[in-house]
mmCIF file of N, CA and C and ligand atoms in Angstrom:
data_model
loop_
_atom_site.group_PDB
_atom_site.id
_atom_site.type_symbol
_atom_site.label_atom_id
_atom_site.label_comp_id
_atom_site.label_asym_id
_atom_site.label_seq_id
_atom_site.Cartn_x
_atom_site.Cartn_y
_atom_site.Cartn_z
ATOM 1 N N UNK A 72 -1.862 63.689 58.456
ATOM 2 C CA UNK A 72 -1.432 62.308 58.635
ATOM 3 C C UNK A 72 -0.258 62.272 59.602
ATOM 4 N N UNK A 73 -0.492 61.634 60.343
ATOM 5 C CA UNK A 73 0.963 61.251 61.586
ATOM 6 C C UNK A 73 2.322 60.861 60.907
ATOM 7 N N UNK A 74 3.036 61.765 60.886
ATOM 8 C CA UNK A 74 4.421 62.072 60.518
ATOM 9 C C UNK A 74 5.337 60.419 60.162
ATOM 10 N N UNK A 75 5.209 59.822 61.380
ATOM 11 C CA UNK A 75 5.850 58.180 61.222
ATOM 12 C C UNK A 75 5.344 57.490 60.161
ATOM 13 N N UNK A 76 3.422 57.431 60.640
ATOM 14 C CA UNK A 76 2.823 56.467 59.615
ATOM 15 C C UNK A 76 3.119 56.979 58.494
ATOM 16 N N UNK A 77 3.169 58.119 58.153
ATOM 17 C CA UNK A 77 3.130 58.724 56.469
ATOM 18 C C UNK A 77 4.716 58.314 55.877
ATOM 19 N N UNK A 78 5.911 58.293 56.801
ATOM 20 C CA UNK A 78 6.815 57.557 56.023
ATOM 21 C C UNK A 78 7.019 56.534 55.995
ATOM 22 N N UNK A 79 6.556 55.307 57.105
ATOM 23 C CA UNK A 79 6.460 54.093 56.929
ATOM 24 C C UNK A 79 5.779 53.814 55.688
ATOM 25 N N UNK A 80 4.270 54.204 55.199
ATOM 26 C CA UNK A 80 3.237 54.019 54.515
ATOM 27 C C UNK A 80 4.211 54.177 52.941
ATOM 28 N N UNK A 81 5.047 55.392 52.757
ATOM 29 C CA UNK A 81 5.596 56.198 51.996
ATOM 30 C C UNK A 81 6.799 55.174 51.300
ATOM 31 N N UNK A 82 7.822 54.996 52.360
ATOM 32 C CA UNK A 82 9.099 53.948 52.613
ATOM 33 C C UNK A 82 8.816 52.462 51.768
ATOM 34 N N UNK A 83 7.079 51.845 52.158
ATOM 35 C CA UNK A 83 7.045 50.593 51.679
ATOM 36 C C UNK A 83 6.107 50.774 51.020
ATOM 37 N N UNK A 84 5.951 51.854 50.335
ATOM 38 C CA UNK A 84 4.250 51.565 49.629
ATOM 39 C C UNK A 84 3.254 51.034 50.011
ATOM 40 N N UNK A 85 2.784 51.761 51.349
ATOM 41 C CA UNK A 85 1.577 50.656 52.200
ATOM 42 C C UNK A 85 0.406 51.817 51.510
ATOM 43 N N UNK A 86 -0.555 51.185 52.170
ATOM 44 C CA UNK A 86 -2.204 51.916 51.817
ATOM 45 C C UNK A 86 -1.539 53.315 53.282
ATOM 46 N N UNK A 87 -1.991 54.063 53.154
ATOM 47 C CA UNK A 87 -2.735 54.938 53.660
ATOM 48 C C UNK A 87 -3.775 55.142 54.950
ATOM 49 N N UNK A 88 -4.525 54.114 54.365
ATOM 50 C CA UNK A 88 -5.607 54.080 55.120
ATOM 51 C C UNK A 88 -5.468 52.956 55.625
ATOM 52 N N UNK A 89 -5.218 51.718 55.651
ATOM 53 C CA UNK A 89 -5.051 50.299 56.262
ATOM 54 C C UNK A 89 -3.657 50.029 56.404
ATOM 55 N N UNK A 90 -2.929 50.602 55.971
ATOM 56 C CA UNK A 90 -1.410 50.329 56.283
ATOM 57 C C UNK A 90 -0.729 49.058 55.613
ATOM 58 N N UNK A 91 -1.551 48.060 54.837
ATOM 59 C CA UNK A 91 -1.326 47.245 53.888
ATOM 60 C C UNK A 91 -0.476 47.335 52.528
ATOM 61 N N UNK A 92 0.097 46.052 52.397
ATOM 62 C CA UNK A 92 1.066 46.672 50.801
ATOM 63 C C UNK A 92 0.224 47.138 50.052
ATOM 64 N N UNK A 93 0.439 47.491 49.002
ATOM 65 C CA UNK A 93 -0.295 48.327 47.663
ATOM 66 C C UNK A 93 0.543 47.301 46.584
ATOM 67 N N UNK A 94 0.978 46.376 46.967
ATOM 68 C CA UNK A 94 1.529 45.874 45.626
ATOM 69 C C UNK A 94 0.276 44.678 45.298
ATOM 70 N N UNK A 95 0.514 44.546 44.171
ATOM 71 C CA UNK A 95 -0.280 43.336 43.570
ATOM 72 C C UNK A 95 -1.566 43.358 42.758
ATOM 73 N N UNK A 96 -1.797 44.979 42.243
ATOM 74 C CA UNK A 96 -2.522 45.040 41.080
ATOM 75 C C UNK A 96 -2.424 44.634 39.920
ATOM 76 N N UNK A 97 -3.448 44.119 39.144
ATOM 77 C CA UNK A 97 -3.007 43.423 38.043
ATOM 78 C C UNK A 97 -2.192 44.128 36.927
ATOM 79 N N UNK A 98 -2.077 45.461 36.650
ATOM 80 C CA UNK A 98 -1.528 46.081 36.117
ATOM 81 C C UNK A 98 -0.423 46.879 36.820
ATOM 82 N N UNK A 99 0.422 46.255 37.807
ATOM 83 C CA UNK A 99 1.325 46.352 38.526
ATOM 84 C C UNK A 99 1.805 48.143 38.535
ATOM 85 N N UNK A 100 0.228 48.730 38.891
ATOM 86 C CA UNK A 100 0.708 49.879 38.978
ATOM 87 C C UNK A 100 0.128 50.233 40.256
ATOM 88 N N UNK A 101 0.051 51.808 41.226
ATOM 89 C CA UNK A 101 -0.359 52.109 42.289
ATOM 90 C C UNK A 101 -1.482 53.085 42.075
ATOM 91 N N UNK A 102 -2.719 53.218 42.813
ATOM 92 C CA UNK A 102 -3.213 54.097 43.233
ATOM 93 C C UNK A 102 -3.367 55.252 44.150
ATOM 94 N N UNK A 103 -3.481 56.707 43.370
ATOM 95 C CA UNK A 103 -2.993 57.634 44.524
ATOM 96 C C UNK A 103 -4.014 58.386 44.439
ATOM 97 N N UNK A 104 -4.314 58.833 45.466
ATOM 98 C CA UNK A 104 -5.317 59.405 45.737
ATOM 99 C C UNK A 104 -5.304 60.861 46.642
ATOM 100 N N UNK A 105 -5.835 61.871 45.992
ATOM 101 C CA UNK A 105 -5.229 63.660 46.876
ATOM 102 C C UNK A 105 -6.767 64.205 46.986
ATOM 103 N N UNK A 106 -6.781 65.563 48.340
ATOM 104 C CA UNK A 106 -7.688 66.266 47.777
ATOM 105 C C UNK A 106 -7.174 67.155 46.823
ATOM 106 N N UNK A 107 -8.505 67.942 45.963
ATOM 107 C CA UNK A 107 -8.138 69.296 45.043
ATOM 108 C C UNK A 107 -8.722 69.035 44.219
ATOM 109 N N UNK A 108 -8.741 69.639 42.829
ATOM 110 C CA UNK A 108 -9.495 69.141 41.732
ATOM 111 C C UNK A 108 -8.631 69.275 40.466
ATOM 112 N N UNK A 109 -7.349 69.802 40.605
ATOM 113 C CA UNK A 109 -6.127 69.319 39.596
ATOM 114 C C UNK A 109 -5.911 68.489 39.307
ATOM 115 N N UNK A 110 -5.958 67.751 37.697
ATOM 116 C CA UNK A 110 -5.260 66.022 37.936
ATOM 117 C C UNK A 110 -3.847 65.653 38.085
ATOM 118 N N UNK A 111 -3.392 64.710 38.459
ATOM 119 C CA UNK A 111 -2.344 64.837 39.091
ATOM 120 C C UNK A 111 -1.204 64.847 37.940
ATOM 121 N N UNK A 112 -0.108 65.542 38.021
ATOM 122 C CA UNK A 112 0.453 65.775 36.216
ATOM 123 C C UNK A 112 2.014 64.703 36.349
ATOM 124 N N UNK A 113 2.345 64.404 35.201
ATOM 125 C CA UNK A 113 3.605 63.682 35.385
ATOM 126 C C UNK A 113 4.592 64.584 35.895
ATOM 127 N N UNK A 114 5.615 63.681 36.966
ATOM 128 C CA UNK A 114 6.466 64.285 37.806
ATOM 129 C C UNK A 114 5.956 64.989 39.014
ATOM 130 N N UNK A 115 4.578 65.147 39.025
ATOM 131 C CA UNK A 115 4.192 66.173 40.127
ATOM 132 C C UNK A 115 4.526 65.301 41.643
ATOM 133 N N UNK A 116 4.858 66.371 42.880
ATOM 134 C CA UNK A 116 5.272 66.146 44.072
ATOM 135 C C UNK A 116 3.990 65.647 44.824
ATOM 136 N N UNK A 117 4.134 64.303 45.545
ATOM 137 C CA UNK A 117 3.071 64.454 46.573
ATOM 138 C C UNK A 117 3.443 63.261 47.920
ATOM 139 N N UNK A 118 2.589 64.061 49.070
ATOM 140 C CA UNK A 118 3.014 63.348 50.456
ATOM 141 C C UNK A 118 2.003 62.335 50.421
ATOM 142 N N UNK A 119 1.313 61.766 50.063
ATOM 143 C CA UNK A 119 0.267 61.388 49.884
ATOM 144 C C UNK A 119 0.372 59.625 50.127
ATOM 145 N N UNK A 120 0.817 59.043 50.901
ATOM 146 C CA UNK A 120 1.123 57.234 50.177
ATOM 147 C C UNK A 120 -0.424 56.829 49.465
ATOM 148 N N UNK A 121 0.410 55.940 48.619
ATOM 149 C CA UNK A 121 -0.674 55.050 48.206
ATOM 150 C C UNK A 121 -2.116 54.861 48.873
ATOM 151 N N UNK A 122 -3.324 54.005 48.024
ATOM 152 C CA UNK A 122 -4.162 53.509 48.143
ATOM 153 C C UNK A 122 -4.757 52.295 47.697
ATOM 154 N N UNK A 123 -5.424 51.468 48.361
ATOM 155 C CA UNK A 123 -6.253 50.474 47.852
ATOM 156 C C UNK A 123 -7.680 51.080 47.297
ATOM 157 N N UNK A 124 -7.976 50.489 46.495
ATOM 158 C CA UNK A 124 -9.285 50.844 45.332
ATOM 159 C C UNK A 124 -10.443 50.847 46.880
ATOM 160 N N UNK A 125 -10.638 49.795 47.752
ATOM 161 C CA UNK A 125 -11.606 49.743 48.608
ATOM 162 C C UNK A 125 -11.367 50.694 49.879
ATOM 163 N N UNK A 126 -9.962 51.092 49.788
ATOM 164 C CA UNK A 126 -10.149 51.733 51.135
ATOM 165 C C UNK A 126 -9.963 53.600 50.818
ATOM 166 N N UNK A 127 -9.542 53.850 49.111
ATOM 167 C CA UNK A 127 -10.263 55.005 48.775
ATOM 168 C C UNK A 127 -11.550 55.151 48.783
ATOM 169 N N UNK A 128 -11.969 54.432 48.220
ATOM 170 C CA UNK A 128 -13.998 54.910 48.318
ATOM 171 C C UNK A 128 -14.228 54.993 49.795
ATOM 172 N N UNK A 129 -13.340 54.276 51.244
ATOM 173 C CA UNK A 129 -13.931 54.802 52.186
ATOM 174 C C UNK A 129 -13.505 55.867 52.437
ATOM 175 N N UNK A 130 -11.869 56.574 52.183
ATOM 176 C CA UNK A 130 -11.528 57.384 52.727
ATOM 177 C C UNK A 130 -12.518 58.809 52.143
ATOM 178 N N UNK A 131 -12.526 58.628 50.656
ATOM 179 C CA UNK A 131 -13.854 60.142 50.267
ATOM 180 C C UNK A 131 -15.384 59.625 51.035
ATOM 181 N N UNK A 132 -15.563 58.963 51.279
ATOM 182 C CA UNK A 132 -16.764 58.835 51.945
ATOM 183 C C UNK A 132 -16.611 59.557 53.540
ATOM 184 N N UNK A 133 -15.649 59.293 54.112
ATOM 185 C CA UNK A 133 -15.636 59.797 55.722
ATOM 186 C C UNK A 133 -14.897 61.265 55.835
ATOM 187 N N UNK A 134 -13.234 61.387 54.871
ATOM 188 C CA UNK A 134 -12.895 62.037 54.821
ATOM 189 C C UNK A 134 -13.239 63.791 54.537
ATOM 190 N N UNK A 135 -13.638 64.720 55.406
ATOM 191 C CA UNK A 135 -14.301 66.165 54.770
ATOM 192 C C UNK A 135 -13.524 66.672 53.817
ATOM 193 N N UNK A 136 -11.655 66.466 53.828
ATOM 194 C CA UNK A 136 -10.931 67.620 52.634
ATOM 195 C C UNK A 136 -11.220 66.049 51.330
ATOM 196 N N UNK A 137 -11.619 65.288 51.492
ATOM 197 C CA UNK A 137 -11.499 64.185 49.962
ATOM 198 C C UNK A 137 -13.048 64.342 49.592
ATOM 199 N N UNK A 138 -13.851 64.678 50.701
ATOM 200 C CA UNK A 138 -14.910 64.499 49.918
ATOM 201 C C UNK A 138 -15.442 65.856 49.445
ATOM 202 N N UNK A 139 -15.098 66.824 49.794
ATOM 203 C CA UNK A 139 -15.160 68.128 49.319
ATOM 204 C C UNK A 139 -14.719 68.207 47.757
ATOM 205 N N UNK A 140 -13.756 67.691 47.865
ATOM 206 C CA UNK A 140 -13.152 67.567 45.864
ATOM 207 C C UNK A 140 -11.719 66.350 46.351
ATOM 208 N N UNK A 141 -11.520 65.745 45.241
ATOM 209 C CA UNK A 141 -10.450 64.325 45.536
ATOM 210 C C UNK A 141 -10.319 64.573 43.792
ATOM 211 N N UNK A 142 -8.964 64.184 43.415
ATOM 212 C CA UNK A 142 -8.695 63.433 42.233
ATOM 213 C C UNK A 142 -8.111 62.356 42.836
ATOM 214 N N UNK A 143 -7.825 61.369 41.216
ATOM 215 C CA UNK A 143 -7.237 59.788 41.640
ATOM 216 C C UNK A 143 -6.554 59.520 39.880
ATOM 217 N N UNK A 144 -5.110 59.230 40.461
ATOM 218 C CA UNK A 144 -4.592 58.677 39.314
ATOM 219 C C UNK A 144 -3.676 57.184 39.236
ATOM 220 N N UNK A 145 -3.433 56.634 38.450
ATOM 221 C CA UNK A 145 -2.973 55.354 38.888
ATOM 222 C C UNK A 145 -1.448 55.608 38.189
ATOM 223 N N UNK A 146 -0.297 55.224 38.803
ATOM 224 C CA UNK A 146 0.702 55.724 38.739
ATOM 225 C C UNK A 146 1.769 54.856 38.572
ATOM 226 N N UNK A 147 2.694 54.917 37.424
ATOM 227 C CA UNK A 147 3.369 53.169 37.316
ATOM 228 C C UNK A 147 4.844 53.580 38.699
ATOM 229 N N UNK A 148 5.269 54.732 38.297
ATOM 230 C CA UNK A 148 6.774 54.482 39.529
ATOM 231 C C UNK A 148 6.802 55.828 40.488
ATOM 232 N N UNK A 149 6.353 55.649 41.295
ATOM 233 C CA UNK A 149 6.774 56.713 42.433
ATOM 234 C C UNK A 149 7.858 56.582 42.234
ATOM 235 N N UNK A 150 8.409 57.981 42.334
ATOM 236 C CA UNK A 150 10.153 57.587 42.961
ATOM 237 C C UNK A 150 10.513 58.772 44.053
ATOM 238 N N UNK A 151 11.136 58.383 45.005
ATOM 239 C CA UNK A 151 11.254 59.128 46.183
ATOM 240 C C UNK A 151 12.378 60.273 45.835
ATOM 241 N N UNK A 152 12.109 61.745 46.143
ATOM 242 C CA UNK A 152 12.224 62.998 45.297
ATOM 243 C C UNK A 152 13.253 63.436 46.719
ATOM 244 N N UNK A 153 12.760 63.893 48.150
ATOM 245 C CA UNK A 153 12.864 64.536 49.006
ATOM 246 C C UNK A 153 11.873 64.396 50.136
ATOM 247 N N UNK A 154 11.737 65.745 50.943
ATOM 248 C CA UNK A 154 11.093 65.536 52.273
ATOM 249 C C UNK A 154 10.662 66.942 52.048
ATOM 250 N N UNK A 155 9.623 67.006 53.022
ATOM 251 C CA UNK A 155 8.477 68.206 53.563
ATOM 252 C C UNK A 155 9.155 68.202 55.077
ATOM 253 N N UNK A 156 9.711 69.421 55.371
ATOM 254 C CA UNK A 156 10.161 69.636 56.647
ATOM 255 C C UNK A 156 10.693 71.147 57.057
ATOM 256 N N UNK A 157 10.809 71.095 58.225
ATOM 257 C CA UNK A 157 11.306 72.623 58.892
ATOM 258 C C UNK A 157 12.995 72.786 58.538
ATOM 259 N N UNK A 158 13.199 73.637 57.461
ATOM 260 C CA UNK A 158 14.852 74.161 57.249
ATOM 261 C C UNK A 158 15.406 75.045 58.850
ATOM 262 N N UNK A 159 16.774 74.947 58.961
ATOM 263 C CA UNK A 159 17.212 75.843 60.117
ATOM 264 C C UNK A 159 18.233 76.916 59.071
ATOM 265 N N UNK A 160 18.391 77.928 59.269
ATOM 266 C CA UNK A 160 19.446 78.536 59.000
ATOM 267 C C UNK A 160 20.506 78.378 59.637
ATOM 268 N N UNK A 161 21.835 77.978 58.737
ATOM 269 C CA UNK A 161 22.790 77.247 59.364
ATOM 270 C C UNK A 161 24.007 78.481 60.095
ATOM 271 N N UNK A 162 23.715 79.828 59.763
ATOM 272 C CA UNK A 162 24.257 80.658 60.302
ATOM 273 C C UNK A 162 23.654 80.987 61.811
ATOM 274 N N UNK A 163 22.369 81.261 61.942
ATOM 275 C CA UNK A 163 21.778 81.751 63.134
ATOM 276 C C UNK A 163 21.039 80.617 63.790
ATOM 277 N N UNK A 164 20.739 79.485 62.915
ATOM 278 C CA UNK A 164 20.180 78.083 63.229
ATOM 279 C C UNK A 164 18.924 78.234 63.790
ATOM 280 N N UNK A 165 18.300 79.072 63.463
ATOM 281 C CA UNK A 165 16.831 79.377 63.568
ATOM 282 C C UNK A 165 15.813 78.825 62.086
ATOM 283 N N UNK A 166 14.961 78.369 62.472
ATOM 284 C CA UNK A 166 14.112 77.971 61.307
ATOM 285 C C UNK A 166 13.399 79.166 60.304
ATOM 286 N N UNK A 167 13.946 78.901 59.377
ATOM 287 C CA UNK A 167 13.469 79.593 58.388
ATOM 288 C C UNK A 167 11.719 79.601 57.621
ATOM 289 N N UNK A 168 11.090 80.613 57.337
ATOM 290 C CA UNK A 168 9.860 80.265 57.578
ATOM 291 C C UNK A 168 9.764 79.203 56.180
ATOM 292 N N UNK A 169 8.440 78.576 56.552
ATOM 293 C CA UNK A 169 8.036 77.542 55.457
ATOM 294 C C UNK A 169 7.494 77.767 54.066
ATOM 295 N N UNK A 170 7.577 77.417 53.015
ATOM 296 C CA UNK A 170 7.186 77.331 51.865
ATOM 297 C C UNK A 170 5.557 76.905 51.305
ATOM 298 N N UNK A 171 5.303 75.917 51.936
ATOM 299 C CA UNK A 171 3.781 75.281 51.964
ATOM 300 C C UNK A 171 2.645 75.923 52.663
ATOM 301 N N UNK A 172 1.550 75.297 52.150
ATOM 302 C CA UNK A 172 0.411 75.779 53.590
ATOM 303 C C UNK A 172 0.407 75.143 55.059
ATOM 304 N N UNK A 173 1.103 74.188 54.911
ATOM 305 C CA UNK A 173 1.567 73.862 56.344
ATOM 306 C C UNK A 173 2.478 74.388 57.291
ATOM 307 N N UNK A 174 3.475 75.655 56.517
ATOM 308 C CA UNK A 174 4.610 75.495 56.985
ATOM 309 C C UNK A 174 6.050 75.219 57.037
ATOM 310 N N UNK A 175 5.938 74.265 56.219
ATOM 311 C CA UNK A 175 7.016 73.198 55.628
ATOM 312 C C UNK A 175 7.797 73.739 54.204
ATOM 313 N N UNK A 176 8.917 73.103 54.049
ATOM 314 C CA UNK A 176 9.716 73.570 52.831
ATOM 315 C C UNK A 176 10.068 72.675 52.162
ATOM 316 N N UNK A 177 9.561 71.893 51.109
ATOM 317 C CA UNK A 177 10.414 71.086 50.151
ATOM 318 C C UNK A 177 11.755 70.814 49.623
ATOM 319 N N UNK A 178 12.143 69.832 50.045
ATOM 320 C CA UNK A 178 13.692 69.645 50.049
ATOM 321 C C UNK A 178 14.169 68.458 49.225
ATOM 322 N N UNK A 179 14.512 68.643 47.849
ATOM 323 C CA UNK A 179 15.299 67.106 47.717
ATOM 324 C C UNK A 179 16.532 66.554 48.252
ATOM 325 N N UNK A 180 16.332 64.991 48.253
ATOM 326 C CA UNK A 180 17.524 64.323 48.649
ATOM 327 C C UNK A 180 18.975 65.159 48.043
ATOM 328 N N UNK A 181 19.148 65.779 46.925
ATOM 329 C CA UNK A 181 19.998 66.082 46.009
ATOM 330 C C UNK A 181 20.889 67.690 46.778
ATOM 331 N N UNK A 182 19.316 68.604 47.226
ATOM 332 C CA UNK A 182 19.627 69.809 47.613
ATOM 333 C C UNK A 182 20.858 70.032 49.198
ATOM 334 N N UNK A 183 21.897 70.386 48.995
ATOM 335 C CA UNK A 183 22.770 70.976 50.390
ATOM 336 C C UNK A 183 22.104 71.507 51.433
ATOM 337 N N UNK A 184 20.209 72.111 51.056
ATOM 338 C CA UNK A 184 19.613 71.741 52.403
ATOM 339 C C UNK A 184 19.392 71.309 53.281
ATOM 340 N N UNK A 185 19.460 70.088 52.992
ATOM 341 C CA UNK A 185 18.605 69.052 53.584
ATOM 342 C C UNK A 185 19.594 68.616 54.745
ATOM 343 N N UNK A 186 20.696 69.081 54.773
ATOM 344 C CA UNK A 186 21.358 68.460 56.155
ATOM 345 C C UNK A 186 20.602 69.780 57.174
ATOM 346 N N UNK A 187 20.364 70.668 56.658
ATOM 347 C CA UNK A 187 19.330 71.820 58.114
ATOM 348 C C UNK A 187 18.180 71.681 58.105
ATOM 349 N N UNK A 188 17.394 70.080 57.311
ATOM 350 C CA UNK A 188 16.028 70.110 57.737
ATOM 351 C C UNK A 188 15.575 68.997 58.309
ATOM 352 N N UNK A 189 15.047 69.629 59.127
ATOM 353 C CA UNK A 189 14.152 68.395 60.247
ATOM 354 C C UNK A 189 12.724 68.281 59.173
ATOM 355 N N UNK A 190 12.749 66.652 58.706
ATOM 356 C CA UNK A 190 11.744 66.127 58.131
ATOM 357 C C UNK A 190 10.545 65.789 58.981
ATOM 358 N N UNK A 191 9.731 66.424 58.007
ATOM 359 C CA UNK A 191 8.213 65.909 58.912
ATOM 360 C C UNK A 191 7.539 64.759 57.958
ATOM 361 N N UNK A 192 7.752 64.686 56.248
ATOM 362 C CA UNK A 192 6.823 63.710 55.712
ATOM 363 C C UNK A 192 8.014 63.326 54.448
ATOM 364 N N UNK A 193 8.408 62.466 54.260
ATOM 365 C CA UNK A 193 8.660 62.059 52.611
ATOM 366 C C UNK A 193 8.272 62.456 51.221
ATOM 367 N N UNK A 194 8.878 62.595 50.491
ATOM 368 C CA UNK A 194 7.678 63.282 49.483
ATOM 369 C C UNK A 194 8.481 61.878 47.938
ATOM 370 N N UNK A 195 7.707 61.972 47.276
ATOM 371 C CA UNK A 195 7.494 61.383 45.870
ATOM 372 C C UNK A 195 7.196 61.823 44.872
ATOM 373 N N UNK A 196 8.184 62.111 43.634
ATOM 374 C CA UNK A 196 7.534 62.426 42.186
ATOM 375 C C UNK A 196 6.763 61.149 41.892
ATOM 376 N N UNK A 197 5.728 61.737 41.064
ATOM 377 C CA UNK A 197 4.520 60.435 40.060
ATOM 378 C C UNK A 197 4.983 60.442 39.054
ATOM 379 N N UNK A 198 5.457 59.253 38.405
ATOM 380 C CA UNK A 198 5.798 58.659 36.723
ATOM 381 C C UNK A 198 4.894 58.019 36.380
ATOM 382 N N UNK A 199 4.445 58.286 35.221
ATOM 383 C CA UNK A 199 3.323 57.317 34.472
ATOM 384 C C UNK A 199 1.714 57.780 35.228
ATOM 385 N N UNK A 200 1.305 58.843 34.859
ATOM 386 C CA UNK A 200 0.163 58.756 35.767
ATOM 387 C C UNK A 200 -0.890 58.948 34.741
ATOM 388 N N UNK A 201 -2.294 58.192 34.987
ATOM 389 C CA UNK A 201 -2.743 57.953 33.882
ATOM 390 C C UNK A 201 -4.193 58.692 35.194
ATOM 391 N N UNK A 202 -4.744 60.014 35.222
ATOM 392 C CA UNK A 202 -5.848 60.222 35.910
ATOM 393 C C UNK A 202 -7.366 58.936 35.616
ATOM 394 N N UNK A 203 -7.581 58.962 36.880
ATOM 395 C CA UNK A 203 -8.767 58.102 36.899
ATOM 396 C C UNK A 203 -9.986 58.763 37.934
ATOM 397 N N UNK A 204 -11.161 58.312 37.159
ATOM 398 C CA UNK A 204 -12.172 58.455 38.202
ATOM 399 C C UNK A 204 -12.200 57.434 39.284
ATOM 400 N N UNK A 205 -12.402 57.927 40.430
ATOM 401 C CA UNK A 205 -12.064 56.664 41.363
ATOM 402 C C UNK A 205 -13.739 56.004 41.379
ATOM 403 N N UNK A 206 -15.079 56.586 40.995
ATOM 404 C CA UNK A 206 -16.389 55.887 41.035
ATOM 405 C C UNK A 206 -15.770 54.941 39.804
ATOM 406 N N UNK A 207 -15.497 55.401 38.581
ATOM 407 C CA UNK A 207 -15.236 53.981 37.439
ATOM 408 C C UNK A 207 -14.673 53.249 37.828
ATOM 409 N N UNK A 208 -13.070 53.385 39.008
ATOM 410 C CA UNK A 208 -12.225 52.399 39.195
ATOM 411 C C UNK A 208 -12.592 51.604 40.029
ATOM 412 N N UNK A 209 -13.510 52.337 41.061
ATOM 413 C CA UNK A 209 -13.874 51.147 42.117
ATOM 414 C C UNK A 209 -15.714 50.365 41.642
ATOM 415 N N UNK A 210 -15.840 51.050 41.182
ATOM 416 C CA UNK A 210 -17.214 50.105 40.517
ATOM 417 C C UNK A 210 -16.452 49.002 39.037
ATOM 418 N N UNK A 211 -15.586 49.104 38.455
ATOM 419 C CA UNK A 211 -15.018 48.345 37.929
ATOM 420 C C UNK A 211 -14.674 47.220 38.891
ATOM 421 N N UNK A 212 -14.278 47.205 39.947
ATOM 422 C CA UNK A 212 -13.668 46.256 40.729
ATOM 423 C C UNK A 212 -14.687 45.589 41.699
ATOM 424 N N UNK A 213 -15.791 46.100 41.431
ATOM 425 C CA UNK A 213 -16.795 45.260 42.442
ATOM 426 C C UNK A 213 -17.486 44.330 41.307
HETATM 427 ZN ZN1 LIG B 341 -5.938 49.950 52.159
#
């Protein structure tokens, strides 16, 4: 996902995929949507913004890593944790290698890191996450 859109998307709770708010479900909670086949656990980290119920079923439909395996959980409070980004070592100021499969090293707002890392994505703990099938959730809604 393009580094900007993913924190704009991230920043205001937009969709993902349409760039639209995500607010205004009747159960004033969000849909999130990952590949993998873990369900998503309370507190767990993810770069992931939101989704709309209609524009997940397109994204596993087109998408190859969502449609290969996707979970979906509906989630009452993101709360913004840290960033996914390149650390420098502040002695030699060379980047230190990454933590992730991307590369990247997880950093909270909290950690004395984070002034040596160049952010590439936002990241979010999930509160309240209640796993869902996304075929029940979006055939519920049609
Ligand atoms: Zn959308």
């Amino acid at each position: 996902m393009h580094a900007l859109r993913q924190r704009q998307c991230m920043l205001h709770l937009r969709c993902q995929i349409c760039g639209e708010e995500t607010f205004g479900r009747s159960d004033e909670r969000y849909l999130w949507l990952v590949a993998g086949s873990e369900p998503l656990q309370e507190g767990e980290e993810s770069w992931s913004p939101p989704v709309h119920e209609s524009c997940a079923a397109e994204a596993v439909r087109y998408c190859p890593h969502l449609r290969k395996s996707h979970v979906a959980a509906l989630v009452d409070a993101p709360m913004f944790w840290g960033v996914a980004g390149l650390v420098y070592d502040p002695e030699t100021l060379e980047p230190l290698p990454g933590e992730d499969d991307d590369g990247l090293t997880h950093v909270s707002f909290a950690d004395p890191q984070l002034r040596w890392t160049v952010a590439a994505r936002v990241i979010v703990t999930l509160h309240g996450c209640t796993p869902v099938a996304l075929d029940d959730l979006v055939g519920a809604a049609v």
